[in-house]
Short mmCIF file of C-alpha atoms and ligand atoms in Angstrom, two decimals:
data_model
loop_
_atom_site.label_atom_id
_atom_site.label_comp_id
_atom_site.label_asym_id
_atom_site.label_seq_id
_atom_site.Cartn_x
_atom_site.Cartn_y
_atom_site.Cartn_z
CA MET A 278 -131.31 46.26 -38.70
CA SER A 279 -129.00 44.38 -41.05
CA ASP A 280 -129.48 40.77 -42.35
CA SER A 281 -127.34 37.79 -41.88
CA LEU A 282 -126.94 34.85 -44.23
CA HIS A 283 -126.71 31.83 -41.79
CA ILE A 284 -124.91 28.92 -42.83
CA ASP A 285 -126.07 25.47 -41.29
CA TRP A 286 -122.63 23.70 -41.23
CA THR A 287 -124.09 20.42 -40.12
CA LYS A 288 -126.02 20.65 -43.44
CA CYS A 289 -123.85 21.81 -46.01
CA ASP A 290 -122.20 19.58 -48.41
CA GLY A 291 -119.74 22.12 -49.71
CA ARG A 292 -120.43 21.95 -53.43
CA GLY A 293 -120.41 25.24 -53.90
CA LEU A 294 -123.43 26.67 -55.85
CA CYS A 295 -123.97 29.59 -53.08
CA THR A 296 -120.33 30.69 -53.69
CA GLU A 297 -121.08 30.96 -57.27
CA LEU A 298 -124.26 33.04 -56.74
CA LEU A 299 -122.65 35.21 -54.13
CA PRO A 300 -119.07 35.71 -55.11
CA ALA A 301 -118.99 39.14 -53.22
CA LEU A 302 -120.19 37.54 -50.16
CA LEU A 303 -118.32 34.12 -50.03
CA ALA A 304 -115.13 32.56 -51.48
CA ARG A 305 -114.72 28.60 -51.41
CA ASP A 306 -112.27 27.10 -49.02
CA ASP A 307 -109.62 23.97 -49.95
CA TRP A 308 -112.50 21.82 -49.56
CA GLY A 309 -115.47 23.61 -51.47
CA TYR A 310 -117.23 24.92 -48.51
CA PRO A 311 -118.09 28.63 -48.29
CA VAL A 312 -115.84 31.21 -46.55
CA PRO A 313 -117.26 34.44 -45.90
CA ARG A 314 -115.56 37.27 -47.00
CA ARG A 315 -116.58 39.65 -44.21
CA SER A 316 -117.24 38.49 -40.54
CA ARG A 317 -118.69 40.45 -37.68
CA SER A 318 -116.36 39.64 -34.67
CA GLY A 319 -114.84 36.49 -35.72
CA ASN A 320 -118.58 34.84 -36.23
CA ARG A 321 -118.16 33.26 -39.76
CA THR A 322 -121.40 31.42 -39.69
CA ASP A 323 -123.71 34.33 -39.76
CA VAL A 324 -122.45 36.44 -42.66
CA PRO A 325 -123.41 40.19 -43.01
CA VAL A 326 -125.27 40.80 -46.41
CA SER A 327 -125.59 44.35 -47.57
CA ALA A 328 -128.81 45.67 -49.28
CA GLY A 329 -127.30 45.10 -52.66
CA SER A 330 -126.74 41.60 -52.06
CA LEU A 331 -129.99 40.81 -50.34
CA GLU A 332 -131.60 39.75 -53.51
CA ALA A 333 -128.89 37.15 -54.61
CA ALA A 334 -128.75 36.11 -51.00
CA ARG A 335 -132.23 34.99 -51.24
CA ASP A 336 -132.08 33.23 -54.55
CA ALA A 337 -128.94 31.20 -52.62
CA VAL A 338 -131.35 30.40 -49.56
CA GLN A 339 -134.14 28.95 -52.19
CA LEU A 340 -131.15 27.41 -54.27
CA CYS A 341 -129.17 25.70 -51.82
CA PRO A 342 -129.65 21.93 -52.48
CA LYS A 343 -129.06 20.91 -48.87
CA LEU A 344 -131.30 23.65 -47.45
CA ALA A 345 -128.20 24.89 -45.52
CA LEU A 346 -128.73 28.63 -45.80
CA SER A 347 -131.28 30.90 -44.03
CA LEU A 348 -131.49 34.90 -43.70
CA VAL A 349 -131.73 35.77 -40.15
CA HIS A 350 -132.72 39.54 -39.06
CA GLU A 351 -129.96 41.18 -36.94
CA ARG A 352 -132.35 41.61 -33.97
CA ASN A 353 -132.88 37.52 -33.63
CA ASN A 354 -129.51 36.61 -34.62
CA LYS A 355 -128.25 36.26 -30.83
CA ARG A 356 -127.11 33.06 -29.36
CA ALA A 357 -126.15 31.88 -25.79
CA MET B 110 -142.06 35.05 3.22
CA THR B 111 -140.10 34.43 6.71
CA PRO B 112 -141.39 31.42 8.78
CA PRO B 113 -142.19 32.21 12.37
CA ASN B 114 -139.70 29.98 13.71
CA THR B 115 -136.60 31.26 11.79
CA SER B 116 -134.42 31.56 14.82
CA LEU B 117 -135.20 28.11 15.80
CA ALA B 118 -134.69 26.83 12.14
CA GLU B 119 -131.44 28.90 12.02
CA ALA B 120 -130.22 27.47 15.45
CA LEU B 121 -130.63 23.93 14.25
CA ARG B 122 -129.23 24.87 10.82
CA PRO B 123 -125.66 23.51 10.55
CA GLN B 124 -123.01 26.17 9.78
CA ALA B 125 -122.44 26.97 6.28
CA PRO B 126 -118.61 25.60 4.99
CA VAL B 127 -116.28 28.06 5.72
CA GLY B 128 -113.25 28.78 3.24
CA THR B 129 -112.78 26.78 0.21
CA TYR B 130 -113.74 23.37 1.21
CA ARG B 131 -117.35 23.36 0.09
CA LEU B 132 -118.82 20.93 -2.40
CA PHE B 133 -117.23 17.93 -0.81
CA ALA B 134 -117.75 19.13 2.76
CA ALA B 135 -120.36 16.18 3.49
CA GLY B 136 -117.56 13.56 2.81
CA ALA B 137 -116.86 10.77 0.34
CA HIS B 138 -119.52 9.20 -1.06
CA ALA B 139 -122.12 11.39 0.82
CA GLY B 140 -125.55 9.61 1.39
CA LEU B 141 -128.74 11.71 2.06
CA GLN B 142 -128.10 11.80 5.86
CA ASP B 143 -124.46 13.05 5.52
CA HIS B 144 -125.55 15.54 2.93
CA LEU B 145 -128.29 16.89 5.39
CA GLU B 146 -126.11 16.75 8.29
CA ALA B 147 -123.53 18.69 6.66
CA PHE B 148 -125.78 21.27 4.74
CA GLY B 149 -129.09 21.26 6.49
CA PRO B 150 -132.23 21.06 4.73
CA LEU B 151 -133.33 23.01 1.67
CA ASP B 152 -137.00 24.17 1.14
CA ILE B 153 -137.33 23.66 -2.47
CA GLU B 154 -141.00 24.40 -2.52
CA ALA B 155 -139.76 28.05 -1.30
CA ILE B 156 -137.64 28.43 -4.60
CA GLY B 157 -139.39 31.02 -7.09
CA PRO B 158 -138.28 33.02 -9.93
CA ASP B 159 -136.85 35.55 -7.57
CA PHE B 160 -134.01 33.08 -6.89
CA ILE B 161 -132.61 34.55 -10.44
CA ARG B 162 -131.82 37.65 -8.49
CA VAL B 163 -129.98 35.84 -6.02
CA LEU B 164 -127.66 33.94 -8.51
CA GLU B 165 -127.08 37.12 -10.21
CA ALA B 166 -125.90 38.61 -7.05
CA SER B 167 -123.69 35.71 -6.25
CA GLY B 168 -121.97 36.03 -9.62
CA LEU B 169 -121.97 32.43 -10.48
CA THR B 170 -120.40 31.27 -13.76
CA GLY B 171 -120.69 28.15 -15.45
CA ARG B 172 -118.34 25.49 -14.66
CA GLY B 173 -118.41 23.37 -17.66
CA GLY B 174 -115.96 25.43 -19.87
CA ALA B 175 -117.78 28.37 -21.47
CA SER B 176 -117.88 30.44 -18.05
CA PHE B 177 -121.16 32.36 -18.93
CA ALA B 178 -122.91 33.87 -16.21
CA SER B 179 -125.61 30.96 -14.86
CA TRP B 180 -128.30 33.63 -13.94
CA ARG B 181 -128.53 35.05 -17.40
CA LYS B 182 -129.03 31.66 -18.94
CA MET B 183 -131.62 31.11 -16.39
CA ALA B 184 -133.17 34.22 -17.02
CA VAL B 185 -133.65 33.71 -20.91
CA THR B 186 -135.00 30.45 -20.20
CA ALA B 187 -137.49 31.62 -17.85
CA GLU B 188 -138.57 34.68 -20.20
CA SER B 189 -138.44 32.60 -23.27
CA ARG B 190 -141.30 30.27 -21.47
CA SER B 191 -144.01 32.85 -22.23
CA ALA B 192 -142.21 34.70 -25.09
CA GLY B 193 -144.18 32.17 -28.15
CA ILE B 194 -147.83 32.08 -28.53
CA LEU B 195 -148.23 28.84 -27.13
CA PRO B 196 -146.36 28.77 -23.52
CA ALA B 197 -143.99 26.00 -23.34
CA ARG B 198 -142.61 24.86 -19.98
CA PRO B 199 -138.73 24.75 -19.96
CA VAL B 200 -136.79 21.62 -19.84
CA VAL B 201 -133.57 21.78 -17.21
CA ILE B 202 -130.57 19.35 -17.89
CA ALA B 203 -127.90 18.51 -15.69
CA ASN B 204 -124.96 18.09 -17.93
CA GLY B 205 -122.25 15.61 -16.27
CA ALA B 206 -120.94 14.68 -19.82
CA GLU B 207 -117.11 14.96 -19.13
CA GLY B 208 -115.63 14.15 -22.75
CA GLU B 209 -112.51 15.94 -21.69
CA PRO B 210 -109.87 13.21 -21.24
CA LEU B 211 -107.91 15.23 -18.80
CA SER B 212 -110.80 16.11 -16.61
CA PHE B 213 -112.72 13.97 -13.94
CA LYS B 214 -113.74 16.64 -11.54
CA ASP B 215 -117.66 15.85 -12.89
CA ARG B 216 -117.48 12.48 -12.36
CA THR B 217 -115.83 12.68 -9.10
CA LEU B 218 -118.65 15.30 -7.79
CA LEU B 219 -121.60 13.00 -9.05
CA ALA B 220 -120.00 10.19 -7.28
CA ASN B 221 -119.33 11.94 -3.84
CA ALA B 222 -121.75 14.91 -3.53
CA PRO B 223 -124.67 13.69 -5.78
CA HIS B 224 -127.24 15.38 -3.60
CA LEU B 225 -125.82 18.63 -3.99
CA VAL B 226 -126.31 18.35 -7.83
CA ILE B 227 -129.72 16.99 -7.14
CA ASP B 228 -130.59 20.03 -5.03
CA GLY B 229 -129.27 22.45 -7.85
CA LEU B 230 -131.09 20.78 -10.33
CA LEU B 231 -134.43 20.97 -8.45
CA VAL B 232 -133.60 24.63 -7.53
CA ALA B 233 -132.96 25.44 -11.04
CA ASN B 234 -136.29 23.98 -12.27
CA ARG B 235 -138.23 25.63 -9.69
CA ALA B 236 -136.67 29.02 -10.60
CA VAL B 237 -137.65 28.67 -14.45
CA ALA B 238 -140.86 26.76 -13.86
CA GLY B 239 -139.51 23.92 -15.53
CA SER B 240 -141.45 20.58 -16.17
CA GLN B 241 -138.61 17.91 -17.11
CA MET B 242 -135.48 17.40 -15.50
CA TYR B 243 -132.63 15.18 -17.06
CA LEU B 244 -129.24 14.18 -15.75
CA TYR B 245 -127.09 13.40 -18.86
CA ALA B 246 -123.68 11.83 -17.97
CA ALA B 247 -121.66 8.86 -18.77
CA SER B 248 -122.73 5.35 -17.53
CA GLY B 249 -120.63 5.08 -14.79
CA SER B 250 -121.69 8.50 -13.23
CA LEU B 251 -125.16 7.47 -13.86
CA ASP B 252 -124.84 4.39 -11.46
CA GLU B 253 -123.31 6.30 -8.90
CA ALA B 254 -126.13 8.91 -8.95
CA ALA B 255 -129.20 6.88 -9.45
CA PRO B 256 -129.54 5.57 -5.82
CA ALA B 257 -129.36 9.23 -4.55
CA ILE B 258 -131.91 10.06 -7.13
CA ALA B 259 -134.25 7.16 -5.92
CA GLU B 260 -133.76 8.28 -2.44
CA ARG B 261 -135.58 11.32 -2.71
CA PRO B 262 -139.34 11.63 -3.76
CA ALA B 263 -138.78 15.11 -5.09
CA ALA B 264 -136.17 13.70 -7.46
CA ARG B 265 -137.86 10.83 -8.91
CA ARG B 266 -139.07 12.74 -11.85
CA ILE B 267 -135.22 13.49 -13.08
CA ARG B 268 -134.70 11.26 -16.04
CA LEU B 269 -131.30 9.75 -16.58
CA VAL B 270 -130.00 9.88 -20.33
CA GLN B 271 -126.50 8.05 -20.73
CA ALA B 272 -123.80 10.20 -22.66
CA PRO B 273 -121.35 8.60 -24.84
CA GLU B 274 -117.57 8.84 -23.94
CA ALA B 275 -116.99 11.44 -26.78
CA PHE B 276 -114.83 14.39 -26.61
CA ILE B 277 -117.95 16.55 -28.09
CA ALA B 278 -120.75 14.68 -26.08
CA GLY B 279 -120.69 17.50 -23.31
CA GLU B 280 -121.35 20.52 -25.82
CA ALA B 281 -124.74 21.80 -24.82
CA SER B 282 -126.78 21.46 -28.00
CA ALA B 283 -124.76 17.98 -28.18
CA ALA B 284 -126.55 17.08 -24.58
CA VAL B 285 -130.02 18.07 -26.05
CA ASN B 286 -129.63 16.37 -29.37
CA ALA B 287 -128.46 13.06 -27.70
CA ILE B 288 -131.87 13.26 -25.24
CA ALA B 289 -133.78 13.93 -28.14
CA THR B 290 -132.52 11.48 -30.78
CA GLY B 291 -129.85 9.58 -29.05
CA ALA B 292 -127.01 10.98 -31.13
CA ALA B 293 -124.46 13.19 -29.40
CA ARG B 294 -123.76 15.80 -31.87
CA PRO B 295 -124.02 19.29 -31.74
CA LEU B 296 -126.82 21.28 -33.50
CA ASP B 297 -126.80 24.24 -35.52
CA LYS B 298 -127.27 27.01 -33.33
CA ARG B 299 -129.77 29.26 -35.43
CA ARG B 300 -131.58 29.82 -32.01
CA ARG B 301 -130.45 29.91 -28.63
CA LEU B 302 -131.15 26.74 -26.52
CA ALA B 303 -132.76 28.94 -23.74
CA GLU B 304 -135.29 29.86 -26.68
CA SER B 305 -135.78 26.86 -28.30
CA GLY B 306 -134.13 23.51 -27.33
CA LEU B 307 -135.29 20.06 -26.66
CA LYS B 308 -138.47 19.47 -28.80
CA GLY B 309 -138.71 23.31 -29.21
CA ARG B 310 -138.95 23.98 -25.51
CA PRO B 311 -137.00 26.55 -23.73
CA THR B 312 -134.01 24.51 -22.41
CA LEU B 313 -131.82 25.10 -19.70
CA VAL B 314 -128.30 23.22 -19.82
CA LEU B 315 -126.24 23.40 -16.74
CA ASN B 316 -122.79 21.83 -15.89
CA VAL B 317 -123.24 19.41 -12.64
CA GLU B 318 -120.62 21.38 -11.00
CA THR B 319 -122.39 24.80 -11.46
CA LEU B 320 -125.62 23.20 -10.14
CA ALA B 321 -123.77 21.90 -7.12
CA HIS B 322 -123.10 25.61 -6.42
CA ILE B 323 -126.48 26.54 -6.81
CA GLY B 324 -127.33 24.03 -4.26
CA LEU B 325 -125.52 25.82 -1.87
CA ILE B 326 -126.24 29.49 -3.05
CA ALA B 327 -130.02 28.46 -2.22
CA ARG B 328 -128.98 27.52 1.22
CA TYR B 329 -126.49 30.14 2.02
CA GLY B 330 -127.07 33.28 -0.03
CA ALA B 331 -124.68 35.24 -2.55
CA ASP B 332 -122.82 36.77 0.05
CA TRP B 333 -121.55 33.43 1.35
CA PHE B 334 -120.85 32.55 -1.92
CA ARG B 335 -118.99 35.58 -2.50
CA SER B 336 -116.80 35.13 0.72
CA ALA B 337 -114.42 33.00 -1.50
CA GLY B 338 -112.60 34.10 -4.48
CA SER B 339 -112.42 37.58 -5.99
CA PRO B 340 -115.10 40.12 -6.59
CA ALA B 341 -114.71 39.41 -10.60
CA ASP B 342 -114.63 35.63 -9.99
CA PRO B 343 -116.38 34.60 -6.78
CA GLY B 344 -116.90 31.33 -5.34
CA THR B 345 -114.75 28.31 -5.94
CA ARG B 346 -114.34 25.91 -8.70
CA LEU B 347 -113.30 22.40 -9.08
CA VAL B 348 -110.12 21.57 -10.98
CA THR B 349 -108.60 18.31 -12.27
CA VAL B 350 -104.68 18.68 -11.85
CA SER B 351 -102.66 16.19 -13.69
CA GLY B 352 -98.96 15.87 -15.03
CA PRO B 353 -95.96 13.99 -13.15
CA GLY B 354 -97.63 12.25 -10.20
CA PRO B 355 -100.97 11.10 -9.51
CA ALA B 356 -103.91 12.86 -11.02
CA GLN B 357 -106.31 14.59 -8.45
CA VAL B 358 -109.39 17.18 -8.00
CA GLN B 359 -108.97 20.16 -5.97
CA GLU B 360 -111.72 22.78 -5.01
CA VAL B 361 -109.95 26.24 -5.47
CA ALA B 362 -110.76 29.71 -4.63
CA GLY B 363 -111.79 31.88 -7.82
CA ASN B 364 -108.80 33.67 -9.25
CA ALA B 365 -106.65 31.19 -7.60
CA ALA B 366 -102.73 31.59 -8.63
CA LEU B 367 -101.69 28.75 -10.78
CA GLY B 368 -98.20 28.39 -8.85
CA VAL B 369 -100.16 27.52 -5.75
CA ILE B 370 -102.85 25.10 -7.16
CA LEU B 371 -99.64 23.11 -8.69
CA ARG B 372 -97.70 23.39 -5.30
CA ASP B 373 -100.57 21.95 -3.41
CA ALA B 374 -100.75 19.17 -5.93
CA GLY B 375 -97.21 18.62 -5.15
CA ILE B 376 -95.79 19.57 -8.48
CA ASP B 377 -92.49 21.86 -8.65
CA ALA B 378 -93.22 24.56 -11.06
CA ARG B 379 -89.98 24.89 -11.91
CA SER B 380 -89.39 21.42 -13.37
CA LEU B 381 -92.04 22.20 -15.91
CA SER B 382 -91.80 23.20 -19.40
CA ALA B 383 -95.32 24.47 -19.54
CA VAL B 384 -99.02 23.85 -18.22
CA LEU B 385 -102.22 23.24 -20.13
CA VAL B 386 -104.80 25.34 -18.52
CA GLY B 387 -108.52 24.65 -19.62
CA GLY B 388 -108.22 21.28 -21.15
CA TYR B 389 -107.74 20.54 -24.86
CA HIS B 390 -109.80 23.36 -25.81
CA GLY B 391 -107.53 25.36 -23.68
CA ARG B 392 -104.18 27.18 -23.59
CA TRP B 393 -100.47 26.30 -22.90
CA VAL B 394 -98.81 28.84 -20.45
CA ARG B 395 -95.39 29.00 -18.71
CA PRO B 396 -95.95 28.50 -15.05
CA LEU B 397 -95.19 31.79 -14.16
CA ASP B 398 -97.77 34.11 -12.19
CA TYR B 399 -101.05 33.38 -13.94
CA ARG B 400 -104.29 33.42 -12.16
CA ILE B 401 -107.04 31.12 -13.13
CA SER B 402 -110.08 33.21 -13.84
CA PRO B 403 -112.87 33.71 -16.72
CA ALA B 404 -111.85 37.58 -16.97
CA GLY B 405 -108.59 39.45 -16.40
CA PRO B 406 -105.66 40.96 -18.19
CA ASP B 407 -104.06 38.85 -20.97
CA GLY B 408 -100.63 37.39 -19.85
CA GLN B 409 -101.84 37.35 -16.27
CA THR B 410 -104.89 35.66 -16.41
CA VAL B 411 -105.75 32.33 -17.98
CA ARG B 412 -109.27 30.94 -18.40
CA PRO B 413 -110.41 27.72 -16.25
CA GLY B 414 -112.06 26.37 -19.42
CA ALA B 415 -113.35 22.76 -18.35
CA GLY B 416 -111.05 23.46 -15.13
CA VAL B 417 -108.12 21.15 -16.35
CA ILE B 418 -104.58 21.81 -15.42
CA HIS B 419 -102.10 19.67 -16.90
CA ALA B 420 -98.49 19.95 -16.06
CA LEU B 421 -95.61 19.12 -18.76
CA PRO B 422 -92.31 18.21 -17.34
CA ALA B 423 -89.43 20.18 -18.87
CA ASP B 424 -87.72 16.81 -20.68
CA GLN B 425 -91.02 16.59 -22.94
CA CYS B 426 -91.74 17.94 -26.02
CA GLY B 427 -94.79 20.42 -26.11
CA LEU B 428 -94.89 20.39 -29.78
CA ALA B 429 -95.08 16.43 -29.83
CA ALA B 430 -97.57 16.65 -27.00
CA THR B 431 -99.81 19.09 -28.83
CA ALA B 432 -99.41 17.17 -31.96
CA ARG B 433 -100.89 14.29 -30.10
CA ILE B 434 -103.78 16.22 -28.80
CA LEU B 435 -104.74 17.62 -32.19
CA SER B 436 -104.80 14.17 -33.89
CA TYR B 437 -107.11 13.04 -31.17
CA LEU B 438 -109.24 16.22 -31.56
CA ALA B 439 -109.18 15.83 -35.50
CA GLY B 440 -110.68 12.25 -34.65
CA GLU B 441 -113.37 13.51 -32.39
CA SER B 442 -114.64 15.87 -35.04
CA ALA B 443 -118.66 14.97 -35.00
CA GLN B 444 -118.14 14.98 -38.79
CA GLN B 445 -120.90 17.05 -39.66
CA CYS B 446 -119.44 20.30 -40.64
CA GLY B 447 -116.98 20.38 -43.42
CA PRO B 448 -114.21 22.94 -42.27
CA CYS B 449 -113.86 20.74 -38.97
CA MET B 450 -114.08 17.60 -40.83
CA PHE B 451 -111.47 18.20 -43.15
CA GLY B 452 -109.54 21.18 -41.59
CA LEU B 453 -108.51 19.52 -38.07
CA PRO B 454 -107.19 16.45 -39.73
CA ALA B 455 -105.08 18.76 -42.22
CA MET B 456 -103.90 20.83 -39.25
CA ALA B 457 -102.99 17.84 -37.44
CA GLY B 458 -100.77 16.68 -40.41
CA VAL B 459 -98.98 19.73 -40.65
CA LEU B 460 -98.28 19.80 -36.85
CA ASN B 461 -97.25 16.26 -36.62
CA ARG B 462 -94.84 16.98 -39.75
CA ILE B 463 -93.31 19.69 -37.74
CA ALA B 464 -93.12 17.75 -34.43
CA SER B 465 -91.38 14.64 -36.38
CA GLY B 466 -88.78 17.35 -37.43
CA GLU B 467 -89.34 17.81 -41.07
CA PRO B 468 -87.00 20.61 -42.02
CA ASN B 469 -89.68 22.58 -43.90
CA PRO B 470 -89.69 26.45 -43.01
CA ARG B 471 -93.14 26.64 -44.59
CA LEU B 472 -95.20 24.28 -42.21
CA THR B 473 -95.71 26.86 -39.57
CA GLY B 474 -97.19 29.44 -42.33
CA GLU B 475 -99.41 26.71 -43.49
CA LEU B 476 -100.40 25.51 -40.02
CA ASN B 477 -101.60 29.16 -39.19
CA ARG B 478 -103.32 29.28 -42.90
CA LEU B 479 -105.48 26.41 -41.92
CA GLY B 480 -106.06 27.84 -38.26
CA LYS B 481 -107.53 30.85 -39.87
CA LEU B 482 -109.51 28.99 -42.31
CA VAL B 483 -111.65 26.80 -39.99
CA SER B 484 -111.93 29.23 -37.30
CA GLY B 485 -115.64 30.63 -36.49
CA ARG B 486 -116.90 28.01 -38.98
CA GLY B 487 -118.60 25.00 -37.42
CA ALA B 488 -121.86 24.29 -35.62
CA CYS B 489 -119.79 24.28 -32.30
CA HIS B 490 -116.75 25.63 -30.84
CA HIS B 491 -114.69 22.57 -31.61
CA PRO B 492 -112.63 24.16 -34.69
CA ASP B 493 -112.26 27.48 -32.50
CA GLY B 494 -111.13 25.63 -29.30
CA THR B 495 -108.67 23.56 -31.43
CA VAL B 496 -107.15 26.54 -33.00
CA GLN B 497 -106.65 28.20 -29.59
CA LEU B 498 -104.56 25.23 -28.22
CA VAL B 499 -102.56 25.13 -31.56
CA SER B 500 -101.56 28.80 -31.62
CA SER B 501 -100.88 28.83 -27.93
CA ALA B 502 -98.41 26.03 -28.47
CA LEU B 503 -96.88 28.12 -31.63
CA ASP B 504 -96.47 31.05 -29.20
CA ILE B 505 -95.15 29.37 -25.78
CA PHE B 506 -93.13 26.48 -27.67
CA ALA B 507 -91.60 29.17 -30.27
CA ASP B 508 -87.91 27.92 -29.56
CA ASP B 509 -88.82 24.23 -30.06
CA VAL B 510 -90.57 25.12 -33.38
CA LYS B 511 -87.22 26.83 -34.67
CA ALA B 512 -85.18 23.93 -33.73
CA HIS B 513 -87.64 21.41 -35.27
CA LEU B 514 -87.68 23.15 -38.51
CA THR B 515 -83.93 22.40 -38.33
CA GLY B 516 -84.21 18.77 -37.60
CA ARG B 517 -83.61 19.15 -34.04
CA CYS B 518 -85.58 18.92 -30.74
CA LEU B 519 -84.61 20.72 -27.79
CA ARG B 520 -85.98 18.00 -25.43
CA GLN B 521 -85.66 14.05 -25.37
CA GLY B 522 -81.81 14.11 -26.00
CA GLY B 523 -81.85 16.51 -29.13
CA ARG B 524 -83.53 14.21 -31.58
CA ALA B 525 -86.92 15.40 -33.15
CA ALA B 526 -89.34 12.40 -32.42
S1 SF4 C 144 -125.13 25.77 -51.83
FE1 SF4 C 144 -125.83 24.83 -49.70
S2 SF4 C 144 -124.81 22.89 -49.86
FE2 SF4 C 144 -123.80 23.96 -51.46
S3 SF4 C 144 -122.00 25.06 -50.56
FE3 SF4 C 144 -123.51 26.56 -50.39
S4 SF4 C 144 -124.27 26.34 -48.43
FE4 SF4 C 144 -123.30 24.38 -48.83
S1 SF4 C 145 -117.68 21.96 -35.61
FE1 SF4 C 145 -116.90 19.83 -35.75
S2 SF4 C 145 -117.42 18.92 -33.72
FE2 SF4 C 145 -118.65 20.76 -34.14
S3 SF4 C 145 -120.57 20.14 -34.82
FE3 SF4 C 145 -119.23 20.45 -36.48
S4 SF4 C 145 -118.08 18.91 -37.09
FE4 SF4 C 145 -119.07 18.48 -35.13
#
C-alpha cells in the first residue's frame, strides 16, 4: 500500500523545482531533469514515496509548473 | 455449440498446415480465394470471450517486440470494458508500423497474407466485444491491404490509418496517439492502454503477425499452434535475416537455433564477427549456440524482439556499426522526454569518439555512466532499448574497445575509422 510519484517525462521541462522540494527523493541529471534516488526494479518513472515524504510530494505535485507530476497509489500503478 | 454437420464440414476443411510453413501457406499475394482454399472458412460470428482461454492455451506471445502474452492483454481489455461506471466498448488496433530499418517481415506479411491479418483482427475484436477496428501501417502496406479489406463485408469497418516512417511510430501508445491526433509520439503511461487508450476506451494493440497467428489459432486450435516450437516458446515466428547477401524473411519455429537460421539464409556463421538479434533495441551476440526465444537461460537464449537477425561480417568493426545505429537512434528520439532527448545524443557522441579511435580511456566509463543515467527514464522503452544495445556492444566487442582506446582497430586494416 505504498505511494509513488509518477513523472510524466513528456511534460517535464527539467527546471528542477521538484528536486528542490524533494531532495531526499530526487537528484538532478546533467540536463536538469529529476533522477530518482531509489527505484523499484529499474522503474525510474514511478518513484517510491515514503510516508515521511508524502506531504512534500503533494506540494511538488501542486507546484510543478508543467503539471508533470502525480501521486499514484501502488495498487493502480501497473502497466502493460 | 457443435453444428450437426461437423463431420461434413471437417471433411471439406483443408488440412491445417504442417510444420513451420504456416503464415504464407496460401501463396504469394494471396487473394481471398487462395486464402480460403489454403486455410478453409472461419466462422467469425462463433467467436466470443471464451476464445481468450484458447489463446491462453496456445501460449502465443506478441510478435511486435515486447513478447508479452497476447491472451493477457486481451483479458485485461475485456475486463476493462465493464470496469468503469460507463461501460466503454474496446478498440482493437492491428499494428503494422515497422519503424525498425532492419525489419520488413510485417510489410511482407501484409503484402502476401492480408486475409490472415484481417481474420485475426476480426477474431480479436469479437473476443473483447470491441466496437472499432483499425489497421495502422505505412502507406505502402495500407495500399496492399486495402483491396483485401474491401473484398470482405465484415472487414469494411476496419479503418486505415497511415503510420509515418519513424523508428518509434510502432510503439503501442504512439500508434494510439497517431490515430487520435495524427502525431505518432508515445504517450505517458500512467494507465495501461488496455484500461484507457484511444479516447479513454480500453484499447488492444496487437502486431499484425500476432493477429495472423490468431487467425490460424481460431481455425485449428491451441494444440495445433503448439505442434511447432518448444513448450516455453510455442508456434512459429517471422524473422528478417540480413547481412552479407540479400535480406529475407523466414518463418522459423519458436526457440529456433540461431546457427540454423543463419545457415538456411546462406550465411556462414564462421565468417561473422557478431550477430545483432532483436533489431536496434536488441543485442549483439557471437553466433554460437544461441536460441531465439523470449525466455530462457542467459548466455543460451536471446530475445527475438522485433524479429531481426543481422549478421556482421568479420572484417567489419562492430563498434563503428553500433555507433552508426546509436546516432540514428538518437535522431529518432521523439524529442519529448529530456533524458532521451539529451542523453541519447550524448551517448552517441561518446561512442563515436571511441569508434573513431580517440585514445582516451575515460570514454567507456562515461558511456556507462550515461547509460545508467537515461535507463528507465522516458515515456517509452526507447532509452532502455538503446542502452541494452550499447552495453551488449561493449561486452561483445570488448577487445575492439581496448584496441580503439589505443588508436587501433582490429578490423578494416588496423586503423580506427
Ligand atoms: S518541477 Fe515539474 S517540470 Fe520541473 S523538473 Fe520537476 S517534474 Fe519537471
Ligand atoms: S523516451 Fe524518447 S522516444 Fe520515448 S517518448 Fe520519450 S522522447 Fe520519445
